[in-house]
Amino acid sequence: MLKTKIIAGIAVSMCAIPFMHASSAETPITGTVQSRCVITTDTPGVYGNPNAYTLTTSASDGGVQPIIRFDVTLADAYLAQITTPTSFSSSPSISETVTWTGSTEVSAVSDATNMGSYETNKVTFGQTTQYDLTATGSTWFKSSSSATMGGNKAFPGGSYSANVTALCVAQ
């Protein structure tokens, strides 16, 4: 009977060891992904002021259209989304409604054969224009922007700034 108790005691001991001394580890796996789409401002925009109630990037009105370059090293992986301004990022205090219009178009490409359809295949929704970047290389986009003070009232004197937003969206 004594042997039975000892054997039973050993069995219990051996079963309890794995549960009492169990351990675990979480081993991380990390990585870095570098974008294969780089956005650069080639030409900052400037608002011309052809009359008291309009600010515009039109060259004929003294403005300069901003030009943004997208450099892509992986074809069919990114969408270019370019949004023209819908508000000022800084300006004097304005109590009137400002009406915004804007558009974006392809200005130049590094590979006319493979990028030639970018402009005809663009999709526009609201102030945003989207291009499917189907080829590697560089594409220059120019945006126009116009702000008109409601009721043809004069803009207050001062400095005005607005931003074109450009994104590379992974597909």
PDB file of C-alpha atoms in Angstrom:
ATOM      1  CA  MET A   1       0.000   0.000   0.000  1.00  0.00           C
ATOM      2  CA  LEU A   2       2.867   2.334   0.679  1.00  0.00           C
ATOM      3  CA  LYS A   3       4.194   1.765  -2.875  1.00  0.00           C
ATOM      4  CA  THR A   4       0.839   2.704  -4.351  1.00  0.00           C
ATOM      5  CA  LYS A   5       0.763   6.002  -2.543  1.00  0.00           C
ATOM      6  CA  ILE A   6       4.265   6.909  -3.629  1.00  0.00           C
ATOM      7  CA  ILE A   7       3.594   6.002  -7.238  1.00  0.00           C
ATOM      8  CA  ALA A   8       0.339   7.956  -7.171  1.00  0.00           C
ATOM      9  CA  GLY A   9       2.183  10.904  -5.637  1.00  0.00           C
ATOM     10  CA  ILE A  10       4.805  10.816  -8.392  1.00  0.00           C
ATOM     11  CA  ALA A  11       2.141  10.729 -11.088  1.00  0.00           C
ATOM     12  CA  VAL A  12       0.444  13.779  -9.635  1.00  0.00           C
ATOM     13  CA  SER A  13       3.761  15.560  -9.346  1.00  0.00           C
ATOM     14  CA  MET A  14       4.728  14.879 -12.948  1.00  0.00           C
ATOM     15  CA  CYS A  15       1.362  16.048 -14.249  1.00  0.00           C
ATOM     16  CA  ALA A  16       1.492  19.259 -12.256  1.00  0.00           C
ATOM     17  CA  ILE A  17       4.999  20.288 -13.412  1.00  0.00           C
ATOM     18  CA  PRO A  18       4.111  21.345 -16.953  1.00  0.00           C
ATOM     19  CA  PHE A  19       1.247  23.540 -15.742  1.00  0.00           C
ATOM     20  CA  MET A  20       3.174  25.145 -12.923  1.00  0.00           C
ATOM     21  CA  HIS A  21       6.234  25.979 -15.050  1.00  0.00           C
ATOM     22  CA  ALA A  22       4.584  26.746 -18.402  1.00  0.00           C
ATOM     23  CA  SER A  23       5.907  29.768 -20.296  1.00  0.00           C
ATOM     24  CA  SER A  24       5.179  31.503 -23.558  1.00  0.00           C
ATOM     25  CA  ALA A  25       6.767  34.094 -25.748  1.00  0.00           C
ATOM     26  CA  GLU A  26       5.567  36.464 -28.433  1.00  0.00           C
ATOM     27  CA  THR A  27       8.237  37.029 -31.005  1.00  0.00           C
ATOM     28  CA  PRO A  28       7.707  40.145 -33.127  1.00  0.00           C
ATOM     29  CA  ILE A  29       8.136  40.261 -36.878  1.00  0.00           C
ATOM     30  CA  THR A  30       8.705  43.767 -38.198  1.00  0.00           C
ATOM     31  CA  GLY A  31       9.188  45.302 -41.591  1.00  0.00           C
ATOM     32  CA  THR A  32       9.322  48.647 -43.311  1.00  0.00           C
ATOM     33  CA  VAL A  33       7.607  49.497 -46.558  1.00  0.00           C
ATOM     34  CA  GLN A  34       8.889  52.429 -48.542  1.00  0.00           C
ATOM     35  CA  SER A  35       6.428  54.116 -50.821  1.00  0.00           C
ATOM     36  CA  ARG A  36       7.150  53.729 -54.502  1.00  0.00           C
ATOM     37  CA  CYS A  37       5.268  56.979 -55.097  1.00  0.00           C
ATOM     38  CA  VAL A  38       6.866  60.317 -54.204  1.00  0.00           C
ATOM     39  CA  ILE A  39       5.068  63.672 -54.411  1.00  0.00           C
ATOM     40  CA  THR A  40       7.001  66.897 -54.959  1.00  0.00           C
ATOM     41  CA  THR A  41       5.863  70.487 -55.407  1.00  0.00           C
ATOM     42  CA  ASP A  42       7.585  71.726 -58.556  1.00  0.00           C
ATOM     43  CA  THR A  43       5.894  75.142 -58.727  1.00  0.00           C
ATOM     44  CA  PRO A  44       4.050  76.767 -55.816  1.00  0.00           C
ATOM     45  CA  GLY A  45       0.817  78.490 -56.843  1.00  0.00           C
ATOM     46  CA  VAL A  46       0.139  82.206 -56.616  1.00  0.00           C
ATOM     47  CA  TYR A  47      -3.240  83.930 -56.567  1.00  0.00           C
ATOM     48  CA  GLY A  48      -3.712  86.848 -58.919  1.00  0.00           C
ATOM     49  CA  ASN A  49      -6.327  89.440 -58.036  1.00  0.00           C
ATOM     50  CA  PRO A  50      -7.910  90.626 -61.318  1.00  0.00           C
ATOM     51  CA  ASN A  51     -10.712  92.454 -59.494  1.00  0.00           C
ATOM     52  CA  ALA A  52     -11.721  93.183 -55.916  1.00  0.00           C
ATOM     53  CA  TYR A  53     -13.797  90.019 -55.466  1.00  0.00           C
ATOM     54  CA  THR A  54     -11.745  87.307 -57.236  1.00  0.00           C
ATOM     55  CA  LEU A  55      -8.536  85.440 -56.464  1.00  0.00           C
ATOM     56  CA  THR A  56      -7.361  83.084 -59.207  1.00  0.00           C
ATOM     57  CA  THR A  57      -4.306  81.103 -60.314  1.00  0.00           C
ATOM     58  CA  SER A  58      -5.021  81.984 -63.957  1.00  0.00           C
ATOM     59  CA  ALA A  59      -1.891  83.361 -65.658  1.00  0.00           C
ATOM     60  CA  SER A  60      -3.989  85.883 -67.598  1.00  0.00           C
ATOM     61  CA  ASP A  61      -5.072  87.352 -64.246  1.00  0.00           C
ATOM     62  CA  GLY A  62      -1.583  87.490 -62.734  1.00  0.00           C
ATOM     63  CA  GLY A  63      -1.729  84.093 -61.019  1.00  0.00           C
ATOM     64  CA  VAL A  64       0.507  81.033 -61.202  1.00  0.00           C
ATOM     65  CA  GLN A  65      -0.873  77.496 -61.328  1.00  0.00           C
ATOM     66  CA  PRO A  66       0.746  75.109 -58.843  1.00  0.00           C
ATOM     67  CA  ILE A  67       2.506  72.133 -60.442  1.00  0.00           C
ATOM     68  CA  ILE A  68       2.856  68.889 -58.511  1.00  0.00           C
ATOM     69  CA  ARG A  69       5.072  66.001 -59.648  1.00  0.00           C
ATOM     70  CA  PHE A  70       4.378  62.336 -58.883  1.00  0.00           C
ATOM     71  CA  ASP A  71       7.357  59.979 -59.299  1.00  0.00           C
ATOM     72  CA  VAL A  72       6.288  56.316 -59.452  1.00  0.00           C
ATOM     73  CA  THR A  73       8.636  53.322 -59.470  1.00  0.00           C
ATOM     74  CA  LEU A  74       5.945  50.615 -59.288  1.00  0.00           C
ATOM     75  CA  ALA A  75       3.289  50.612 -62.012  1.00  0.00           C
ATOM     76  CA  ASP A  76      -0.380  49.842 -61.294  1.00  0.00           C
ATOM     77  CA  ALA A  77       0.102  50.231 -57.545  1.00  0.00           C
ATOM     78  CA  TYR A  78      -1.054  53.795 -56.839  1.00  0.00           C
ATOM     79  CA  LEU A  79      -3.786  56.313 -57.489  1.00  0.00           C
ATOM     80  CA  ALA A  80      -2.967  60.014 -57.569  1.00  0.00           C
ATOM     81  CA  GLN A  81      -5.653  62.055 -55.791  1.00  0.00           C
ATOM     82  CA  ILE A  82      -5.379  65.815 -56.109  1.00  0.00           C
ATOM     83  CA  THR A  83      -7.867  68.096 -54.375  1.00  0.00           C
ATOM     84  CA  THR A  84      -8.081  71.814 -55.119  1.00  0.00           C
ATOM     85  CA  PRO A  85      -8.820  74.217 -52.247  1.00  0.00           C
ATOM     86  CA  THR A  86     -12.252  74.686 -50.702  1.00  0.00           C
ATOM     87  CA  SER A  87     -11.104  77.128 -48.023  1.00  0.00           C
ATOM     88  CA  PHE A  88      -8.224  79.394 -47.133  1.00  0.00           C
ATOM     89  CA  SER A  89      -5.540  77.998 -44.844  1.00  0.00           C
ATOM     90  CA  SER A  90      -4.879  81.587 -43.777  1.00  0.00           C
ATOM     91  CA  SER A  91      -6.565  84.869 -44.624  1.00  0.00           C
ATOM     92  CA  PRO A  92      -7.932  88.025 -43.071  1.00  0.00           C
ATOM     93  CA  SER A  93     -11.301  87.617 -41.378  1.00  0.00           C
ATOM     94  CA  ILE A  94     -14.048  87.065 -43.981  1.00  0.00           C
ATOM     95  CA  SER A  95     -17.716  87.246 -43.063  1.00  0.00           C
ATOM     96  CA  GLU A  96     -19.064  86.580 -46.564  1.00  0.00           C
ATOM     97  CA  THR A  97     -19.381  83.260 -48.379  1.00  0.00           C
ATOM     98  CA  VAL A  98     -16.510  82.379 -50.714  1.00  0.00           C
ATOM     99  CA  THR A  99     -17.287  80.277 -53.781  1.00  0.00           C
ATOM    100  CA  TRP A 100     -14.493  77.927 -54.840  1.00  0.00           C
ATOM    101  CA  THR A 101     -13.844  76.382 -58.228  1.00  0.00           C
ATOM    102  CA  GLY A 102     -10.861  74.341 -59.293  1.00  0.00           C
ATOM    103  CA  SER A 103      -9.606  71.638 -61.569  1.00  0.00           C
ATOM    104  CA  THR A 104      -6.529  69.513 -62.179  1.00  0.00           C
ATOM    105  CA  GLU A 105      -5.009  68.243 -65.405  1.00  0.00           C
ATOM    106  CA  VAL A 106      -1.906  66.465 -66.608  1.00  0.00           C
ATOM    107  CA  SER A 107       0.737  69.037 -67.496  1.00  0.00           C
ATOM    108  CA  ALA A 108       3.551  66.707 -68.660  1.00  0.00           C
ATOM    109  CA  VAL A 109       4.639  63.051 -68.501  1.00  0.00           C
ATOM    110  CA  SER A 110       7.997  61.291 -68.756  1.00  0.00           C
ATOM    111  CA  ASP A 111       6.569  58.444 -70.880  1.00  0.00           C
ATOM    112  CA  ALA A 112       3.986  59.676 -73.399  1.00  0.00           C
ATOM    113  CA  THR A 113       3.351  56.175 -74.745  1.00  0.00           C
ATOM    114  CA  ASN A 114       2.409  54.574 -71.424  1.00  0.00           C
ATOM    115  CA  MET A 115       1.001  57.653 -69.675  1.00  0.00           C
ATOM    116  CA  GLY A 116      -0.841  59.198 -72.596  1.00  0.00           C
ATOM    117  CA  SER A 117      -4.281  58.110 -71.363  1.00  0.00           C
ATOM    118  CA  TYR A 118      -3.964  59.586 -67.855  1.00  0.00           C
ATOM    119  CA  GLU A 119      -5.917  62.734 -68.700  1.00  0.00           C
ATOM    120  CA  THR A 120      -8.713  61.003 -70.625  1.00  0.00           C
ATOM    121  CA  ASN A 121      -9.109  58.304 -67.931  1.00  0.00           C
ATOM    122  CA  LYS A 122      -9.207  60.644 -64.921  1.00  0.00           C
ATOM    123  CA  VAL A 123     -12.146  60.577 -62.521  1.00  0.00           C
ATOM    124  CA  THR A 124     -13.383  63.762 -60.862  1.00  0.00           C
ATOM    125  CA  PHE A 125     -15.569  63.919 -57.760  1.00  0.00           C
ATOM    126  CA  GLY A 126     -16.161  67.281 -56.117  1.00  0.00           C
ATOM    127  CA  GLN A 127     -12.870  69.168 -55.980  1.00  0.00           C
ATOM    128  CA  THR A 128     -10.838  65.935 -56.218  1.00  0.00           C
ATOM    129  CA  THR A 129      -9.361  64.497 -59.403  1.00  0.00           C
ATOM    130  CA  GLN A 130      -8.084  60.916 -59.399  1.00  0.00           C
ATOM    131  CA  TYR A 131      -5.613  59.325 -61.802  1.00  0.00           C
ATOM    132  CA  ASP A 132      -4.646  55.657 -62.040  1.00  0.00           C
ATOM    133  CA  LEU A 133      -0.837  55.649 -62.197  1.00  0.00           C
ATOM    134  CA  THR A 134      -0.435  52.685 -64.538  1.00  0.00           C
ATOM    135  CA  ALA A 135       3.169  53.299 -65.590  1.00  0.00           C
ATOM    136  CA  THR A 136       6.498  54.032 -63.944  1.00  0.00           C
ATOM    137  CA  GLY A 137       8.014  57.472 -64.336  1.00  0.00           C
ATOM    138  CA  SER A 138       7.111  61.069 -63.566  1.00  0.00           C
ATOM    139  CA  THR A 139       3.839  62.892 -64.111  1.00  0.00           C
ATOM    140  CA  TRP A 140       3.353  66.608 -63.605  1.00  0.00           C
ATOM    141  CA  PHE A 141      -0.128  67.844 -62.701  1.00  0.00           C
ATOM    142  CA  LYS A 142      -1.246  71.476 -62.728  1.00  0.00           C
ATOM    143  CA  SER A 143      -4.204  72.724 -60.753  1.00  0.00           C
ATOM    144  CA  SER A 144      -6.298  75.820 -61.165  1.00  0.00           C
ATOM    145  CA  SER A 145      -8.069  77.477 -58.266  1.00  0.00           C
ATOM    146  CA  SER A 146     -10.436  80.400 -58.077  1.00  0.00           C
ATOM    147  CA  ALA A 147     -12.099  81.995 -55.056  1.00  0.00           C
ATOM    148  CA  THR A 148     -14.913  84.492 -55.532  1.00  0.00           C
ATOM    149  CA  MET A 149     -16.357  86.579 -52.738  1.00  0.00           C
ATOM    150  CA  GLY A 150     -20.123  86.212 -52.447  1.00  0.00           C
ATOM    151  CA  GLY A 151     -22.261  88.993 -53.851  1.00  0.00           C
ATOM    152  CA  ASN A 152     -19.264  90.394 -55.729  1.00  0.00           C
ATOM    153  CA  LYS A 153     -18.042  92.045 -52.535  1.00  0.00           C
ATOM    154  CA  ALA A 154     -14.394  92.978 -52.163  1.00  0.00           C
ATOM    155  CA  PHE A 155     -11.901  90.718 -50.413  1.00  0.00           C
ATOM    156  CA  PRO A 156     -10.365  92.509 -47.411  1.00  0.00           C
ATOM    157  CA  GLY A 157      -6.742  93.538 -47.899  1.00  0.00           C
ATOM    158  CA  GLY A 158      -4.130  91.084 -46.639  1.00  0.00           C
ATOM    159  CA  SER A 159      -2.397  87.814 -47.406  1.00  0.00           C
ATOM    160  CA  TYR A 160      -4.316  84.743 -48.547  1.00  0.00           C
ATOM    161  CA  SER A 161      -3.142  81.129 -48.653  1.00  0.00           C
ATOM    162  CA  ALA A 162      -4.854  77.915 -49.688  1.00  0.00           C
ATOM    163  CA  ASN A 163      -3.546  74.392 -50.243  1.00  0.00           C
ATOM    164  CA  VAL A 164      -3.815  71.845 -53.003  1.00  0.00           C
ATOM    165  CA  THR A 165      -3.792  68.400 -51.355  1.00  0.00           C
ATOM    166  CA  ALA A 166      -1.988  65.638 -53.239  1.00  0.00           C
ATOM    167  CA  LEU A 167      -2.069  61.982 -52.148  1.00  0.00           C
ATOM    168  CA  CYS A 168      -0.623  58.702 -53.408  1.00  0.00           C
ATOM    169  CA  VAL A 169      -3.197  56.075 -52.507  1.00  0.00           C
ATOM    170  CA  ALA A 170      -2.039  52.454 -52.583  1.00  0.00           C
ATOM    171  CA  GLN A 171      -4.358  50.244 -54.633  1.00  0.00           C
TER     172      GLN A 171
END
